[in-house]
Amino acid sequence: MINIDFDAGTLNISGVDILPPEIIQFAGFDVRSKTFRAKASDYARIILALRKAGIPFADRARKYELLPDLALKEQLTTRPHQARALTAWKQADCRAVVSLPTGAGKTFLAIMAIAYLKRPALILVPTIDLLTQWCATIERFFNIPCGMLGGGSRNIQKITVSTYDSALLHMEFIGSRFALLIADECHHLPSPENRLCAAMAIAPFRLGLTATPELPEEYSSVLQEMMGDICCNISIRELAGKVLSAYQVRQLRVELSGEEAAAYQHNRMIYTSFLRRAAIDFQRKDAWSSFLIACARLPGGKEALHAFFTQRHIARAGKAKLEMIAGILRRHAGERVIIFTADNDAAYTIGRKFLLPVLTHHTKAAERKEFLDLFRQGKYPVLVTSKVLNEGVDVPQASVGIIVSGSGSVREHVQRLGRILRHAPDKPQAILYELISANTSEESISARRREHDAYQKR
């Protein structure tokens, strides 16, 4: 008889000297325990293979049961796109990734999935803000308490929400207690650390949720292995003006002053000349680390590094951009505006210039909550942020976004657009302004990050 046990985030397979061919691909021999060992995430594949082959086994790994009394406290009104996503997930044997735009109801889709399966569920989230938001939603809809793992809490319940970081620390103990694994913002899951959260869980049913499924090939394959294929991918354009706010995207080219342009070109020349001498190609994935190593080792490296940061700062925060921001704020007086920057220095510069609240990773949790609450109430009509509002924050009142600077990441650009697309009563058409310093590297950066359906002309 084959015995299958959960052991510290893995499956321990014992009782036989040789594994049957149906499951040999999933396990290897562990010389320490003199048993076979498999990833916990392969639990469902192993059980199904043994059942199909009619091989007797004792499943001692599973520590969860059905929740027949699990019920919704209030009825959900399913929108067509949510019903379509839920159906696609069911047809994928309840193991797949769903891509829905920010504001399209990914959380409610997860609620429907939990209610459908009626089994214990673990929900993974990347931030403390999302941890509290999810717990509040779970307790709003279900008739059982919600567990919380992270942010100083360690309360495990039949339905538990955990940050990725906390789950990683505890999964070797709790990985057998949940049948459904939900990964919110699941584009975070394939990182070398976070993927262990999914690998150490036996959950046969899995639901990945993201607004930005685009990933490098190696990360995409990890997400597919751990959570399943993308079974439903609904675009921003498909829902704009219906479920989401209608929106415009306006690119505004901003000219550097004569002094700024001269300084930019001078520093840009120092930087690019060094790149050529050091034979550094930024098409390669390791280009940035190679550049830093070269700066430390080669003559002129210190000057090249200083020149890089100087030319980048000029492009990101020129005087004309500040004047453009002032004009946009006047034009949209009374509306809720989020100003996005690529770095903290630029965010604080704008905050000081216009006397605006600034949110960065340095902002303490209590102050951050206060700023967001006041923004939602309209007492703070404008927020400035570097990157902390890119995802995971619900501010449906925001209707204007100003991208002062950013990376070339398509995901970041789509996430920033998503901050202003949530539907709210009497909300005006959303507008995203993208400020680009003319004749600088920002033009090519903008072109890269706009390679998404949401930015194509309609």
Coordinates of C-alpha atoms in Angstrom, one line a residue:
M1 CA 0.0 0.0 0.0
I2 CA 1.3 3.4 -1.0
N3 CA 1.2 6.0 1.8
I4 CA 1.2 9.7 1.1
D5 CA 2.0 12.1 3.9
F6 CA 2.5 15.9 4.0
D7 CA 5.9 16.6 5.5
A8 CA 7.3 20.2 5.9
G9 CA 6.0 21.4 2.6
T10 CA 6.6 18.2 0.6
L11 CA 4.9 14.9 0.0
N12 CA 6.5 11.9 1.6
I13 CA 5.6 8.7 -0.4
S14 CA 6.3 5.5 1.5
G15 CA 5.2 1.8 1.6
V16 CA 6.8 0.7 -1.7
D17 CA 10.4 0.1 -2.8
I18 CA 9.7 1.1 -6.4
L19 CA 7.2 3.7 -7.5
P20 CA 4.6 2.8 -10.1
P21 CA 5.3 4.3 -13.5
E22 CA 2.1 6.5 -13.2
I23 CA 3.8 8.7 -10.6
I24 CA 7.5 8.2 -11.0
Q25 CA 7.8 11.5 -13.0
F26 CA 6.7 13.4 -9.9
A27 CA 9.0 12.0 -7.2
G28 CA 12.6 11.2 -6.4
F29 CA 14.2 9.0 -3.8
D30 CA 15.2 10.7 -0.5
V31 CA 18.2 9.0 0.9
R32 CA 17.7 10.6 4.4
S33 CA 14.2 9.2 5.0
K34 CA 14.6 6.2 2.7
T35 CA 11.3 7.2 1.1
F36 CA 10.2 9.0 -2.1
R37 CA 9.7 12.7 -2.0
A38 CA 7.5 15.0 -4.3
K39 CA 6.5 18.6 -4.4
A40 CA 3.3 19.3 -2.4
S41 CA 1.9 21.1 -5.5
D42 CA 1.9 17.8 -7.4
Y43 CA -0.6 16.3 -4.9
A44 CA -3.6 16.5 -7.2
R45 CA -1.7 15.0 -10.2
I46 CA -0.4 12.1 -8.1
I47 CA -3.8 11.3 -6.5
L48 CA -5.5 11.4 -9.9
A49 CA -2.8 9.2 -11.5
L50 CA -3.1 6.6 -8.8
R51 CA -6.9 6.6 -8.9
K52 CA -6.9 6.3 -12.7
A53 CA -4.5 3.3 -12.5
G54 CA -6.5 1.6 -9.8
I55 CA -3.5 1.5 -7.5
P56 CA -4.4 1.3 -3.8
F57 CA -3.1 4.1 -1.6
A58 CA -3.6 5.8 1.7
D59 CA -4.0 9.6 1.5
R60 CA -2.7 10.9 4.8
A61 CA -1.6 14.2 3.4
R62 CA -4.9 16.0 3.1
K63 CA -6.0 17.8 6.3
Y64 CA -9.1 19.6 5.0
E65 CA -12.7 18.6 4.6
L66 CA -15.7 20.0 2.8
L67 CA -17.5 23.0 4.3
P68 CA -21.1 22.1 3.6
D69 CA -22.4 24.9 5.9
L70 CA -20.4 27.6 4.1
A71 CA -22.9 30.2 2.9
L72 CA -23.0 33.7 1.6
K73 CA -24.5 36.3 3.9
E74 CA -25.6 38.4 0.9
Q75 CA -26.3 37.5 -2.7
L76 CA -23.8 38.4 -5.3
T77 CA -25.0 39.9 -8.6
T78 CA -22.7 38.4 -11.2
R79 CA -21.8 40.6 -14.1
P80 CA -21.4 39.0 -17.6
H81 CA -17.6 39.2 -17.6
Q82 CA -17.4 37.6 -14.1
A83 CA -19.7 34.8 -15.1
R84 CA -17.6 34.2 -18.2
A85 CA -14.4 34.1 -16.1
L86 CA -15.9 31.8 -13.5
T87 CA -17.2 29.4 -16.2
A88 CA -13.8 29.3 -17.9
W89 CA -12.2 28.5 -14.5
K90 CA -14.6 25.7 -13.8
Q91 CA -14.0 24.3 -17.3
A92 CA -10.3 24.3 -16.5
D93 CA -10.9 21.9 -13.6
C94 CA -10.8 24.8 -11.2
R95 CA -7.1 25.3 -11.7
A96 CA -6.2 28.3 -13.8
V97 CA -5.3 32.0 -14.0
V98 CA -7.9 34.7 -14.7
S99 CA -6.8 38.1 -16.0
L100 CA -9.3 40.9 -15.3
P101 CA -8.5 44.7 -15.4
T102 CA -8.2 46.6 -12.1
G103 CA -11.7 47.5 -10.9
A104 CA -13.4 44.6 -12.8
G105 CA -14.2 42.6 -9.6
K106 CA -11.4 40.0 -9.2
T107 CA -12.2 39.8 -5.5
F108 CA -15.8 39.0 -6.1
L109 CA -14.8 36.4 -8.6
A110 CA -12.8 34.7 -5.9
I111 CA -15.7 34.9 -3.5
M112 CA -17.8 33.1 -6.1
A113 CA -15.1 30.4 -6.5
I114 CA -14.9 29.8 -2.8
A115 CA -18.7 29.6 -2.5
Y116 CA -18.8 27.2 -5.4
L117 CA -16.2 24.8 -4.0
K118 CA -17.2 25.0 -0.4
R119 CA -13.8 24.0 0.8
P120 CA -11.1 25.7 2.9
A121 CA -9.2 28.4 1.0
L122 CA -5.9 30.2 1.4
I123 CA -5.6 33.6 -0.3
L124 CA -2.2 35.0 -1.0
V125 CA -1.7 38.8 -1.4
P126 CA 1.4 40.9 -1.8
T127 CA 0.7 43.8 0.6
I128 CA -0.7 44.5 4.1
D129 CA -3.3 46.9 2.5
L130 CA -4.6 44.0 0.4
L131 CA -4.5 41.7 3.4
T132 CA -7.0 43.9 5.3
Q133 CA -9.1 44.6 2.3
W134 CA -9.5 40.9 1.5
C135 CA -10.3 40.0 5.1
A136 CA -13.0 42.7 5.3
T137 CA -14.5 41.3 2.1
I138 CA -14.5 37.7 3.3
E139 CA -16.2 38.6 6.5
R140 CA -18.7 40.7 4.6
F141 CA -19.8 37.8 2.4
F142 CA -19.3 34.6 4.4
N143 CA -20.8 33.3 7.6
I144 CA -17.4 32.2 9.1
P145 CA -14.5 34.3 10.5
C146 CA -11.6 35.1 8.3
G147 CA -8.1 34.2 9.3
M148 CA -5.2 36.6 8.9
L149 CA -1.5 35.7 8.5
G150 CA 0.8 38.8 8.3
G151 CA 0.9 42.3 9.6
G152 CA 1.4 41.0 13.1
S153 CA -1.5 38.5 13.0
R154 CA -1.3 34.7 13.0
N155 CA -4.8 33.5 13.0
I156 CA -5.5 30.4 10.8
Q157 CA -9.2 29.8 9.9
K158 CA -11.0 27.8 7.2
I159 CA -10.7 30.8 5.0
T160 CA -7.4 32.6 5.6
V161 CA -5.7 35.6 3.9
S162 CA -1.9 35.8 4.0
T163 CA 0.8 37.9 2.6
Y164 CA 3.2 36.1 0.3
D165 CA 6.0 36.7 2.8
S166 CA 4.1 35.3 5.8
A167 CA 2.9 32.3 3.8
L168 CA 6.4 31.4 2.9
L169 CA 7.3 31.3 6.6
H170 CA 4.3 29.1 7.5
M171 CA 3.5 26.9 4.5
E172 CA 5.5 23.9 5.8
F173 CA 3.0 23.8 8.6
I174 CA -0.3 24.8 6.9
G175 CA 0.3 23.6 3.3
S176 CA -2.0 20.6 3.8
R177 CA -4.9 22.5 5.3
F178 CA -6.5 24.2 2.3
A179 CA -8.1 22.8 -0.9
L180 CA -8.2 26.1 -2.8
L181 CA -5.2 28.4 -3.2
I182 CA -6.0 31.9 -4.5
A183 CA -3.0 34.0 -5.6
D184 CA -4.0 37.7 -5.9
E185 CA -1.7 39.8 -8.1
C186 CA -0.3 36.4 -9.1
H187 CA 2.3 38.0 -11.4
H188 CA 4.3 38.2 -8.1
L189 CA 4.0 34.4 -7.6
P190 CA 6.8 33.3 -10.0
S191 CA 9.6 35.1 -8.1
P192 CA 12.2 32.7 -6.7
E193 CA 10.8 33.2 -3.1
N194 CA 7.1 33.5 -3.7
R195 CA 6.9 30.4 -6.0
L196 CA 7.7 28.3 -2.9
C197 CA 4.3 29.3 -1.4
A198 CA 2.5 27.5 -4.2
A199 CA 5.0 24.6 -4.4
M200 CA 4.6 23.8 -0.7
A201 CA 0.8 23.7 -0.8
I202 CA -1.2 20.6 -1.7
A203 CA -4.3 22.6 -2.8
P204 CA -5.7 20.8 -5.8
F205 CA -7.8 23.8 -6.8
R206 CA -6.1 27.0 -7.7
L207 CA -7.1 30.5 -8.9
G208 CA -4.6 33.1 -10.0
L209 CA -5.8 36.6 -10.3
T210 CA -4.0 39.4 -12.1
A211 CA -4.6 42.5 -14.3
T212 CA -1.2 42.2 -15.9
P213 CA -0.4 38.6 -16.9
E214 CA 2.5 39.5 -19.2
L215 CA 5.6 37.9 -17.8
P216 CA 9.1 36.9 -19.0
E217 CA 9.0 33.4 -20.5
E218 CA 10.7 31.7 -17.6
Y219 CA 8.3 33.3 -15.1
S220 CA 5.3 32.6 -17.3
S221 CA 6.2 28.8 -17.2
V222 CA 6.4 28.9 -13.4
L223 CA 3.0 30.5 -13.1
Q224 CA 1.5 28.0 -15.5
E225 CA 3.0 25.0 -13.6
M226 CA 1.9 26.3 -10.2
M227 CA -1.5 27.8 -11.0
G228 CA -2.5 26.6 -14.4
D229 CA -3.1 28.2 -17.8
I230 CA -4.7 31.5 -18.4
C231 CA -8.3 30.5 -18.9
C232 CA -9.8 33.9 -19.3
N233 CA -8.2 37.2 -20.4
I234 CA -10.5 40.2 -20.5
S235 CA -9.0 43.5 -21.6
I236 CA -9.4 47.1 -20.3
R237 CA -10.7 48.2 -23.7
E238 CA -13.5 45.5 -23.6
L239 CA -14.9 46.9 -20.3
A240 CA -14.1 50.6 -20.6
G241 CA -17.3 52.7 -20.5
K242 CA -19.2 49.8 -19.1
V243 CA -17.8 48.2 -16.0
L244 CA -14.9 50.5 -16.0
S245 CA -14.8 54.3 -16.5
A246 CA -14.3 55.5 -20.0
Y247 CA -10.8 57.0 -20.4
Q248 CA -8.4 59.0 -22.5
V249 CA -4.6 58.8 -22.6
R250 CA -2.8 62.0 -23.5
Q251 CA 0.9 62.2 -24.2
L252 CA 2.4 65.6 -23.6
R253 CA 6.0 66.3 -24.8
V254 CA 7.8 68.7 -22.6
E255 CA 10.8 70.7 -23.8
L256 CA 13.8 71.0 -21.6
S257 CA 15.2 74.5 -21.0
G258 CA 18.4 75.4 -22.8
E259 CA 20.5 74.9 -19.7
E260 CA 18.8 71.6 -18.9
A261 CA 19.2 70.3 -22.5
A262 CA 22.9 71.1 -22.5
A263 CA 23.4 69.4 -19.1
Y264 CA 21.4 66.4 -20.3
Q265 CA 23.4 65.9 -23.5
H266 CA 26.7 66.4 -21.7
N267 CA 26.0 63.8 -19.1
R268 CA 24.3 61.5 -21.6
M269 CA 27.5 61.5 -23.7
I270 CA 29.6 60.6 -20.7
Y271 CA 27.3 57.7 -19.8
T272 CA 26.9 56.3 -23.3
S273 CA 30.6 56.6 -24.1
F274 CA 31.3 54.5 -21.1
L275 CA 28.8 51.9 -22.1
R276 CA 30.5 51.5 -25.5
R277 CA 34.0 51.2 -23.9
A278 CA 32.7 48.6 -21.4
A279 CA 30.8 46.7 -24.1
I280 CA 27.6 46.8 -22.1
D281 CA 24.4 46.0 -24.1
F282 CA 21.2 46.9 -22.3
Q283 CA 19.3 44.4 -24.4
R284 CA 20.7 41.8 -22.1
K285 CA 19.0 40.9 -18.8
D286 CA 22.2 41.3 -16.7
A287 CA 23.0 44.7 -18.2
W288 CA 22.4 46.8 -15.1
S289 CA 24.5 44.6 -12.8
S290 CA 27.2 44.5 -15.5
F291 CA 27.1 48.3 -15.7
L292 CA 27.5 48.7 -11.9
I293 CA 30.4 46.2 -11.9
A294 CA 32.1 48.1 -14.7
C295 CA 31.6 51.4 -12.9
A296 CA 33.4 49.9 -9.9
R297 CA 36.3 48.4 -11.8
L298 CA 37.0 50.6 -14.9
P299 CA 38.5 54.1 -15.2
G300 CA 35.8 56.7 -15.5
G301 CA 33.2 54.5 -13.9
K302 CA 32.4 56.8 -11.0
E303 CA 31.9 59.7 -13.4
A304 CA 29.7 57.5 -15.7
L305 CA 27.5 56.5 -12.8
H306 CA 27.1 60.1 -11.7
A307 CA 26.4 61.1 -15.3
F308 CA 23.7 58.4 -15.6
F309 CA 21.8 59.6 -12.5
T310 CA 22.2 63.2 -13.5
Q311 CA 20.8 62.9 -17.0
R312 CA 18.0 60.7 -15.7
H313 CA 17.0 63.2 -13.1
I314 CA 17.0 66.0 -15.6
A315 CA 14.7 64.0 -17.9
R316 CA 12.4 63.0 -15.1
A317 CA 12.0 66.3 -13.2
G318 CA 12.7 69.2 -15.5
K319 CA 11.2 72.6 -14.7
A320 CA 8.8 72.5 -17.6
K321 CA 7.2 69.3 -16.1
L322 CA 6.5 71.2 -12.9
E323 CA 4.8 73.9 -14.9
M324 CA 2.8 71.3 -16.9
I325 CA 1.7 69.7 -13.6
A326 CA 0.5 73.1 -12.4
G327 CA -1.6 73.6 -15.5
I328 CA -3.2 70.1 -15.3
L329 CA -4.1 70.6 -11.7
R330 CA -5.8 73.9 -12.5
R331 CA -7.7 72.3 -15.4
H332 CA -8.9 69.5 -13.1
A333 CA -9.6 71.5 -10.0
G334 CA -12.1 69.6 -7.8
E335 CA -11.3 66.2 -9.3
R336 CA -9.3 63.5 -7.5
V337 CA -5.7 63.3 -9.0
I338 CA -2.8 60.9 -8.5
I339 CA 0.6 62.0 -9.6
F340 CA 3.1 59.2 -10.3
T341 CA 6.8 59.4 -10.3
A342 CA 9.6 56.9 -10.8
D343 CA 11.6 57.9 -7.7
N344 CA 11.1 59.4 -4.2
D345 CA 13.2 62.5 -4.9
A346 CA 10.9 63.6 -7.7
A347 CA 7.8 62.8 -5.6
Y348 CA 9.0 64.9 -2.7
T349 CA 10.1 67.7 -5.0
I350 CA 6.5 67.9 -6.4
G351 CA 5.1 67.6 -2.9
R352 CA 7.1 70.6 -1.7
K353 CA 6.4 72.6 -4.8
F354 CA 2.6 72.3 -4.6
L355 CA 2.2 71.6 -0.9
L356 CA 0.8 68.1 -1.6
P357 CA 0.8 64.9 0.5
V358 CA 3.4 62.4 -0.7
L359 CA 3.2 58.6 -0.4
T360 CA 6.4 56.5 -0.7
H361 CA 7.7 53.3 0.9
H362 CA 9.0 55.6 3.7
T363 CA 5.5 56.6 4.6
K364 CA 4.4 54.8 7.8
A365 CA 1.3 52.6 7.7
A366 CA -0.9 54.9 9.9
E367 CA 0.0 58.0 7.9
R368 CA -0.6 56.2 4.6
K369 CA -4.0 55.1 5.7
E370 CA -4.8 58.6 6.8
F371 CA -3.7 60.0 3.5
L372 CA -5.8 57.5 1.5
D373 CA -8.9 58.0 3.7
L374 CA -8.7 61.8 3.3
F375 CA -8.2 61.4 -0.5
R376 CA -11.3 59.2 -0.7
Q377 CA -13.2 61.8 1.2
G378 CA -12.0 64.6 -1.0
K379 CA -10.2 66.5 1.7
Y380 CA -7.0 65.7 -0.1
P381 CA -7.8 66.0 -3.8
V382 CA -4.3 65.2 -5.0
L383 CA -1.8 62.6 -3.9
V384 CA 1.8 62.3 -5.1
T385 CA 3.4 58.8 -5.1
S386 CA 6.5 57.1 -6.3
K387 CA 5.5 53.4 -6.7
V388 CA 3.4 52.4 -3.7
L389 CA 0.1 53.1 -5.4
N390 CA 0.8 51.2 -8.5
E391 CA -1.3 48.2 -7.3
G392 CA -3.4 46.9 -4.5
V393 CA -5.1 50.2 -3.5
D394 CA -8.8 50.8 -4.0
V395 CA -9.4 54.5 -4.8
P396 CA -12.4 54.6 -7.2
Q397 CA -12.8 58.3 -6.7
A398 CA -9.5 59.0 -8.7
S399 CA -10.3 60.2 -12.2
V400 CA -7.0 61.8 -13.3
G401 CA -3.5 60.3 -13.4
I402 CA -0.3 62.2 -14.2
I403 CA 2.7 60.1 -15.0
V404 CA 5.6 62.4 -14.5
S405 CA 8.2 59.6 -14.8
G406 CA 8.3 55.8 -14.8
S407 CA 10.1 52.8 -16.1
G408 CA 9.7 51.0 -19.4
S409 CA 7.5 48.3 -17.8
V410 CA 4.2 47.6 -19.5
R411 CA 2.9 46.2 -16.2
E412 CA 3.6 49.4 -14.3
H413 CA 2.0 51.6 -16.9
V414 CA -1.2 49.4 -17.0
Q415 CA -1.3 49.4 -13.2
R416 CA -1.1 53.1 -13.1
L417 CA -3.9 53.4 -15.6
G418 CA -5.9 51.0 -13.5
R419 CA -5.8 53.3 -10.5
I420 CA -8.2 55.8 -12.3
L421 CA -10.5 53.3 -14.0
R422 CA -12.6 52.0 -11.1
H423 CA -16.2 52.9 -11.5
A424 CA -17.7 55.4 -9.0
P425 CA -21.0 57.4 -9.1
D426 CA -20.9 60.7 -11.0
K427 CA -17.3 60.1 -11.8
P428 CA -16.1 62.1 -14.9
Q429 CA -14.2 60.4 -17.8
A430 CA -10.8 59.2 -16.6
I431 CA -7.7 60.9 -18.1
L432 CA -4.2 59.7 -17.9
Y433 CA -1.5 62.3 -18.8
E434 CA 2.0 61.1 -19.6
L435 CA 4.6 63.8 -19.5
I436 CA 7.7 63.0 -21.7
S437 CA 10.8 65.1 -21.8
A438 CA 11.4 65.7 -25.6
N439 CA 14.7 64.5 -27.1
T440 CA 15.6 62.3 -24.1
S441 CA 15.6 58.6 -23.4
E442 CA 12.1 59.1 -22.0
E443 CA 10.8 58.9 -25.5
S444 CA 12.0 55.3 -26.1
I445 CA 11.0 54.4 -22.5
S446 CA 7.4 55.6 -23.2
A447 CA 7.3 53.7 -26.5
R448 CA 8.2 50.4 -24.6
R449 CA 5.7 50.8 -21.8
R450 CA 2.8 51.6 -24.2
E451 CA 3.0 48.2 -26.0
H452 CA -0.4 47.2 -24.6
D453 CA -3.9 47.0 -26.0
A454 CA -5.1 49.6 -23.5
Y455 CA -3.0 52.3 -25.2
Q456 CA -3.8 51.6 -28.8
K457 CA -5.9 54.1 -30.6
R458 CA -9.6 53.3 -30.5

